[in-house]
Amino acid sequence: MRLRPFLASFVALLVLGAGAARAQPSSIGSEAAGPPPNDWTFDIGPGVVMAPWFEGSAYYRVLPIPNLSLRYQRDKIFVSARDGVGATLLDVGGFKAGPILRYRFPRNEWDGPGLYGTGTVPFTVEGGGFLRYDLPFLAAKVELRRGLGGSNGLVFDALLDGKVRLADDFFLSGGPRLSVTDGTYNQAYFGIDAAQSFNSGYAQYYPGAGLRSVGLGTSAVWRISDKLTGVAFGAWNRLTDVAAASPLVTGPAGSPNQFVVGAALSWRFEW
């Protein structure tokens, strides 16, 4: 296989097809037990997700999503709709660390009720680093990312997952989540400037940095066969502090409670 054109095509498919994907990580990530994979693995399959129209929306939509993941030696290199694009450069004593890229799709004023007159937040690539620590029954992960274009904001995410293996082919995980964002991010996604206020009717709002959300996330992974895997996932995040005080959230089309549920299948190719 010619790897370079395959990687380029895969990244393009990931970006164009994963319209429901969000930059915030939904899980730390693991899989049911099984034989060790070959160096390279490529997982592909269909999925479906129900999520808010935008962050802070009280309205939901159901979308098909691709379940895509390309990995070298599990996580030494990874390109994944769930885990972003990154590499593990440090792997010592249960600690792993490395660079991470995530992407956040544009938010347009036609993306659901409540956004008319607020304009567009452009497509954002968020670059930064991650630190992860694993025990047999527990995993913790933090990420610090800066928007490269788009919102240009700074995001800190923290996740803690308990892990339970109910059988060799069935794995459960879940735990608390926390996200902190700076004023630049919050102005892009929750703020209302003078022009937006005039066009939308919302009061002007200029948030600073703050605790963006707290919540819970969970996932279940079922290895149906050596090649076929099913996953179900869910999350609840409560917008807090300056995010929860935004007119977009307090208005009739908004809510501080944000729910995401979904499921997917994937078929694995190895070489």
GROMACS .gro file of C-alpha atoms in nm:
model
  271
    1MET     CA    1   0.000   0.000   0.000
    2ARG     CA    2   0.127   0.347  -0.089
    3LEU     CA    3   0.095   0.508   0.253
    4ARG     CA    4   0.128   0.881   0.177
    5PRO     CA    5  -0.165   0.912  -0.071
    6PHE     CA    6  -0.373   0.682   0.150
    7LEU     CA    7  -0.313   0.907   0.452
    8ALA     CA    8  -0.403   1.219   0.255
    9SER     CA    9  -0.726   1.063   0.128
   10PHE     CA   10  -0.814   0.936   0.474
   11VAL     CA   11  -0.770   1.276   0.641
   12ALA     CA   12  -0.984   1.438   0.370
   13LEU     CA   13  -1.258   1.178   0.424
   14LEU     CA   14  -1.237   1.227   0.800
   15VAL     CA   15  -1.281   1.604   0.778
   16LEU     CA   16  -1.551   1.602   0.511
   17GLY     CA   17  -1.753   1.316   0.652
   18ALA     CA   18  -1.751   1.373   1.026
   19GLY     CA   19  -1.978   1.676   1.032
   20ALA     CA   20  -2.115   1.596   1.378
   21ALA     CA   21  -1.772   1.561   1.534
   22ARG     CA   22  -1.674   1.808   1.806
   23ALA     CA   23  -1.333   1.919   1.918
   24GLN     CA   24  -1.401   1.830   2.279
   25PRO     CA   25  -1.294   1.469   2.352
   26SER     CA   26  -1.586   1.244   2.447
   27SER     CA   27  -1.388   0.956   2.596
   28ILE     CA   28  -1.037   0.854   2.687
   29GLY     CA   29  -1.058   0.555   2.459
   30SER     CA   30  -0.994   0.185   2.500
   31GLU     CA   31  -1.116  -0.136   2.348
   32ALA     CA   32  -1.226  -0.484   2.444
   33ALA     CA   33  -0.957  -0.749   2.484
   34GLY     CA   34  -0.840  -0.943   2.184
   35PRO     CA   35  -0.532  -1.050   1.998
   36PRO     CA   36  -0.268  -0.777   1.965
   37PRO     CA   37  -0.321  -0.583   1.640
   38ASN     CA   38  -0.066  -0.560   1.363
   39ASP     CA   39   0.141  -0.243   1.331
   40TRP     CA   40  -0.119  -0.058   1.122
   41THR     CA   41  -0.495  -0.079   1.178
   42PHE     CA   42  -0.775   0.092   0.989
   43ASP     CA   43  -1.129   0.083   1.130
   44ILE     CA   44  -1.423   0.200   0.922
   45GLY     CA   45  -1.798   0.175   0.960
   46PRO     CA   46  -2.130   0.359   0.994
   47GLY     CA   47  -2.253   0.546   1.298
   48VAL     CA   48  -2.533   0.772   1.415
   49VAL     CA   49  -2.537   1.050   1.676
   50MET     CA   50  -2.798   1.273   1.837
   51ALA     CA   51  -2.650   1.606   1.949
   52PRO     CA   52  -2.749   1.972   1.997
   53TRP     CA   53  -2.760   2.191   1.686
   54PHE     CA   54  -2.490   2.406   1.846
   55GLU     CA   55  -2.320   2.431   2.184
   56GLY     CA   56  -2.585   2.578   2.412
   57SER     CA   57  -2.883   2.479   2.197
   58ALA     CA   58  -3.204   2.333   2.341
   59TYR     CA   59  -3.281   2.169   2.004
   60TYR     CA   60  -3.135   1.841   1.878
   61ARG     CA   61  -3.070   1.668   1.550
   62VAL     CA   62  -2.981   1.313   1.447
   63LEU     CA   63  -2.699   1.272   1.198
   64PRO     CA   64  -2.514   0.984   1.031
   65ILE     CA   65  -2.142   0.988   1.107
   66PRO     CA   66  -1.847   0.786   0.979
   67ASN     CA   67  -1.661   0.577   1.237
   68LEU     CA   68  -1.302   0.613   1.115
   69SER     CA   69  -0.971   0.539   1.281
   70LEU     CA   70  -0.620   0.486   1.143
   71ARG     CA   71  -0.353   0.382   1.395
   72TYR     CA   72   0.008   0.272   1.411
   73GLN     CA   73   0.084   0.044   1.708
   74ARG     CA   74  -0.242   0.142   1.880
   75ASP     CA   75  -0.158   0.507   1.960
   76LYS     CA   76   0.199   0.583   1.851
   77ILE     CA   77   0.032   0.757   1.556
   78PHE     CA   78  -0.345   0.803   1.528
   79VAL     CA   79  -0.593   0.974   1.300
   80SER     CA   80  -0.938   0.930   1.446
   81ALA     CA   81  -1.281   1.094   1.441
   82ARG     CA   82  -1.297   1.031   1.817
   83ASP     CA   83  -0.942   1.096   1.934
   84GLY     CA   84  -0.821   1.355   1.683
   85VAL     CA   85  -0.485   1.348   1.504
   86GLY     CA   86  -0.176   1.294   1.715
   87ALA     CA   87   0.117   1.084   1.826
   88THR     CA   88   0.252   0.940   2.149
   89LEU     CA   89   0.606   1.069   2.201
   90LEU     CA   90   0.637   0.978   2.571
   91ASP     CA   91   0.533   0.637   2.708
   92VAL     CA   92   0.681   0.578   3.056
   93GLY     CA   93   0.536   0.411   3.365
   94GLY     CA   94   0.174   0.438   3.257
   95PHE     CA   95   0.213   0.800   3.141
   96LYS     CA   96   0.167   0.892   2.776
   97ALA     CA   97   0.209   1.235   2.620
   98GLY     CA   98   0.231   1.392   2.279
   99PRO     CA   99   0.089   1.646   2.033
  100ILE     CA  100  -0.280   1.654   1.942
  101LEU     CA  101  -0.486   1.819   1.670
  102ARG     CA  102  -0.864   1.843   1.679
  103TYR     CA  103  -1.105   2.023   1.451
  104ARG     CA  104  -1.423   2.219   1.511
  105PHE     CA  105  -1.665   2.270   1.225
  106PRO     CA  106  -1.802   2.617   1.141
  107ARG     CA  107  -2.102   2.744   1.332
  108ASN     CA  108  -2.333   2.927   1.095
  109GLU     CA  109  -2.631   3.142   1.181
  110TRP     CA  110  -2.858   2.890   1.004
  111ASP     CA  111  -2.736   2.601   1.225
  112GLY     CA  112  -3.056   2.563   1.424
  113PRO     CA  113  -3.299   2.797   1.601
  114GLY     CA  114  -3.154   3.083   1.803
  115LEU     CA  115  -2.852   3.173   1.590
  116TYR     CA  116  -3.006   3.406   1.332
  117GLY     CA  117  -2.808   3.728   1.310
  118THR     CA  118  -2.503   3.595   1.497
  119GLY     CA  119  -2.290   3.535   1.186
  120THR     CA  120  -2.038   3.257   1.140
  121VAL     CA  121  -1.759   3.116   1.356
  122PRO     CA  122  -1.514   2.974   1.096
  123PHE     CA  123  -1.372   2.623   1.081
  124THR     CA  124  -1.113   2.584   1.355
  125VAL     CA  125  -0.817   2.350   1.392
  126GLU     CA  126  -0.710   2.321   1.756
  127GLY     CA  127  -0.349   2.224   1.818
  128GLY     CA  128  -0.182   2.138   2.146
  129GLY     CA  129  -0.076   1.847   2.361
  130PHE     CA  130  -0.216   1.568   2.576
  131LEU     CA  131  -0.107   1.386   2.891
  132ARG     CA  132  -0.264   1.053   2.983
  133TYR     CA  133  -0.222   0.809   3.272
  134ASP     CA  134  -0.352   0.452   3.268
  135LEU     CA  135  -0.419   0.194   3.538
  136PRO     CA  136  -0.604  -0.136   3.484
  137PHE     CA  137  -0.923   0.011   3.636
  138LEU     CA  138  -0.877   0.387   3.580
  139ALA     CA  139  -0.761   0.631   3.314
  140ALA     CA  140  -0.708   1.007   3.329
  141LYS     CA  141  -0.639   1.248   3.045
  142VAL     CA  142  -0.588   1.623   3.002
  143GLU     CA  143  -0.554   1.825   2.682
  144LEU     CA  144  -0.450   2.185   2.626
  145ARG     CA  145  -0.525   2.321   2.277
  146ARG     CA  146  -0.513   2.657   2.100
  147GLY     CA  147  -0.739   2.739   1.805
  148LEU     CA  148  -0.536   2.793   1.487
  149GLY     CA  149  -0.773   3.023   1.300
  150GLY     CA  150  -1.147   3.024   1.356
  151SER     CA  151  -1.213   3.097   1.724
  152ASN     CA  152  -0.838   3.132   1.807
  153GLY     CA  153  -0.934   3.036   2.163
  154LEU     CA  154  -0.755   2.836   2.432
  155VAL     CA  155  -0.922   2.516   2.559
  156PHE     CA  156  -0.834   2.292   2.854
  157ASP     CA  157  -1.018   1.957   2.879
  158ALA     CA  158  -0.990   1.700   3.159
  159LEU     CA  159  -1.141   1.350   3.166
  160LEU     CA  160  -1.139   1.073   3.426
  161ASP     CA  161  -1.274   0.726   3.340
  162GLY     CA  162  -1.335   0.419   3.551
  163LYS     CA  163  -1.288   0.102   3.344
  164VAL     CA  164  -1.475  -0.227   3.383
  165ARG     CA  165  -1.419  -0.533   3.164
  166LEU     CA  166  -1.736  -0.741   3.194
  167ALA     CA  167  -1.601  -1.006   2.956
  168ASP     CA  168  -1.309  -1.050   2.718
  169ASP     CA  169  -1.522  -0.901   2.442
  170PHE     CA  170  -1.716  -0.635   2.637
  171PHE     CA  171  -1.576  -0.321   2.797
  172LEU     CA  172  -1.740  -0.032   2.986
  173SER     CA  173  -1.590   0.304   3.082
  174GLY     CA  174  -1.716   0.634   3.213
  175GLY     CA  175  -1.658   0.926   3.445
  176PRO     CA  176  -1.651   1.304   3.491
  177ARG     CA  177  -1.548   1.567   3.237
  178LEU     CA  178  -1.444   1.929   3.274
  179SER     CA  179  -1.363   2.204   3.025
  180VAL     CA  180  -1.213   2.552   3.078
  181THR     CA  181  -1.193   2.810   2.799
  182ASP     CA  182  -1.041   3.157   2.764
  183GLY     CA  183  -1.219   3.479   2.677
  184THR     CA  184  -1.134   3.455   2.306
  185TYR     CA  185  -1.305   3.117   2.274
  186ASN     CA  186  -1.601   3.228   2.483
  187GLN     CA  187  -1.650   3.546   2.282
  188ALA     CA  188  -1.652   3.344   1.957
  189TYR     CA  189  -1.908   3.085   2.073
  190PHE     CA  190  -2.103   3.256   2.352
  191GLY     CA  191  -2.044   3.630   2.309
  192ILE     CA  192  -2.266   3.887   2.135
  193ASP     CA  193  -2.092   4.194   1.994
  194ALA     CA  194  -2.263   4.517   1.881
  195ALA     CA  195  -2.325   4.401   1.523
  196GLN     CA  196  -2.457   4.063   1.636
  197SER     CA  197  -2.682   4.235   1.889
  198PHE     CA  198  -2.826   4.465   1.621
  199ASN     CA  199  -2.887   4.175   1.377
  200SER     CA  200  -3.017   3.918   1.626
  201GLY     CA  201  -3.192   4.119   1.896
  202TYR     CA  202  -2.979   3.965   2.171
  203ALA     CA  203  -2.826   4.191   2.434
  204GLN     CA  204  -2.455   4.256   2.395
  205TYR     CA  205  -2.241   4.011   2.593
  206TYR     CA  206  -1.863   4.001   2.631
  207PRO     CA  207  -1.760   3.697   2.839
  208GLY     CA  208  -1.416   3.645   2.986
  209ALA     CA  209  -1.237   3.321   3.063
  210GLY     CA  210  -1.409   3.062   3.281
  211LEU     CA  211  -1.521   2.710   3.352
  212ARG     CA  212  -1.710   2.623   3.035
  213SER     CA  213  -1.873   2.295   3.136
  214VAL     CA  214  -1.877   1.998   3.371
  215GLY     CA  215  -2.036   1.666   3.296
  216LEU     CA  216  -2.029   1.290   3.263
  217GLY     CA  217  -1.946   1.060   2.975
  218THR     CA  218  -1.968   0.686   2.918
  219SER     CA  219  -1.905   0.431   2.646
  220ALA     CA  220  -1.952   0.059   2.588
  221VAL     CA  221  -1.738  -0.140   2.344
  222TRP     CA  222  -1.836  -0.487   2.220
  223ARG     CA  223  -1.590  -0.687   2.011
  224ILE     CA  224  -1.835  -0.891   1.805
  225SER     CA  225  -1.553  -1.070   1.622
  226ASP     CA  226  -1.183  -1.018   1.557
  227LYS     CA  227  -1.277  -0.773   1.280
  228LEU     CA  228  -1.616  -0.630   1.380
  229THR     CA  229  -1.668  -0.399   1.681
  230GLY     CA  230  -1.972  -0.212   1.808
  231VAL     CA  231  -1.969   0.092   2.034
  232ALA     CA  232  -2.238   0.293   2.212
  233PHE     CA  233  -2.165   0.622   2.386
  234GLY     CA  234  -2.335   0.902   2.573
  235ALA     CA  235  -2.246   1.226   2.747
  236TRP     CA  236  -2.409   1.502   2.950
  237ASN     CA  237  -2.238   1.837   2.987
  238ARG     CA  238  -2.369   2.128   3.192
  239LEU     CA  239  -2.261   2.470   3.068
  240THR     CA  240  -2.151   2.684   3.361
  241ASP     CA  241  -2.010   3.025   3.452
  242VAL     CA  242  -1.980   3.270   3.162
  243ALA     CA  243  -2.099   3.014   2.904
  244ALA     CA  244  -2.424   2.950   3.090
  245ALA     CA  245  -2.488   3.327   3.120
  246SER     CA  246  -2.473   3.380   2.741
  247PRO     CA  247  -2.792   3.511   2.576
  248LEU     CA  248  -2.762   3.216   2.337
  249VAL     CA  249  -2.803   2.980   2.634
  250THR     CA  250  -3.050   3.177   2.847
  251GLY     CA  251  -3.270   3.263   2.548
  252PRO     CA  252  -3.574   3.062   2.434
  253ALA     CA  253  -3.367   2.842   2.199
  254GLY     CA  254  -3.092   2.769   2.452
  255SER     CA  255  -3.022   2.533   2.739
  256PRO     CA  256  -2.722   2.477   2.969
  257ASN     CA  257  -2.783   2.100   2.959
  258GLN     CA  258  -2.616   1.936   2.661
  259PHE     CA  259  -2.670   1.568   2.579
  260VAL     CA  260  -2.503   1.349   2.317
  261VAL     CA  261  -2.587   0.983   2.245
  262GLY     CA  262  -2.475   0.762   1.961
  263ALA     CA  263  -2.371   0.422   1.834
  264ALA     CA  264  -2.141   0.289   1.564
  265LEU     CA  265  -2.001  -0.026   1.405
  266SER     CA  266  -1.654  -0.067   1.257
  267TRP     CA  267  -1.470  -0.325   1.050
  268ARG     CA  268  -1.094  -0.357   1.103
  269PHE     CA  269  -0.824  -0.392   0.838
  270GLU     CA  270  -0.469  -0.472   0.951
  271TRP     CA  271  -0.127  -0.486   0.787
   0.00000   0.00000   0.00000
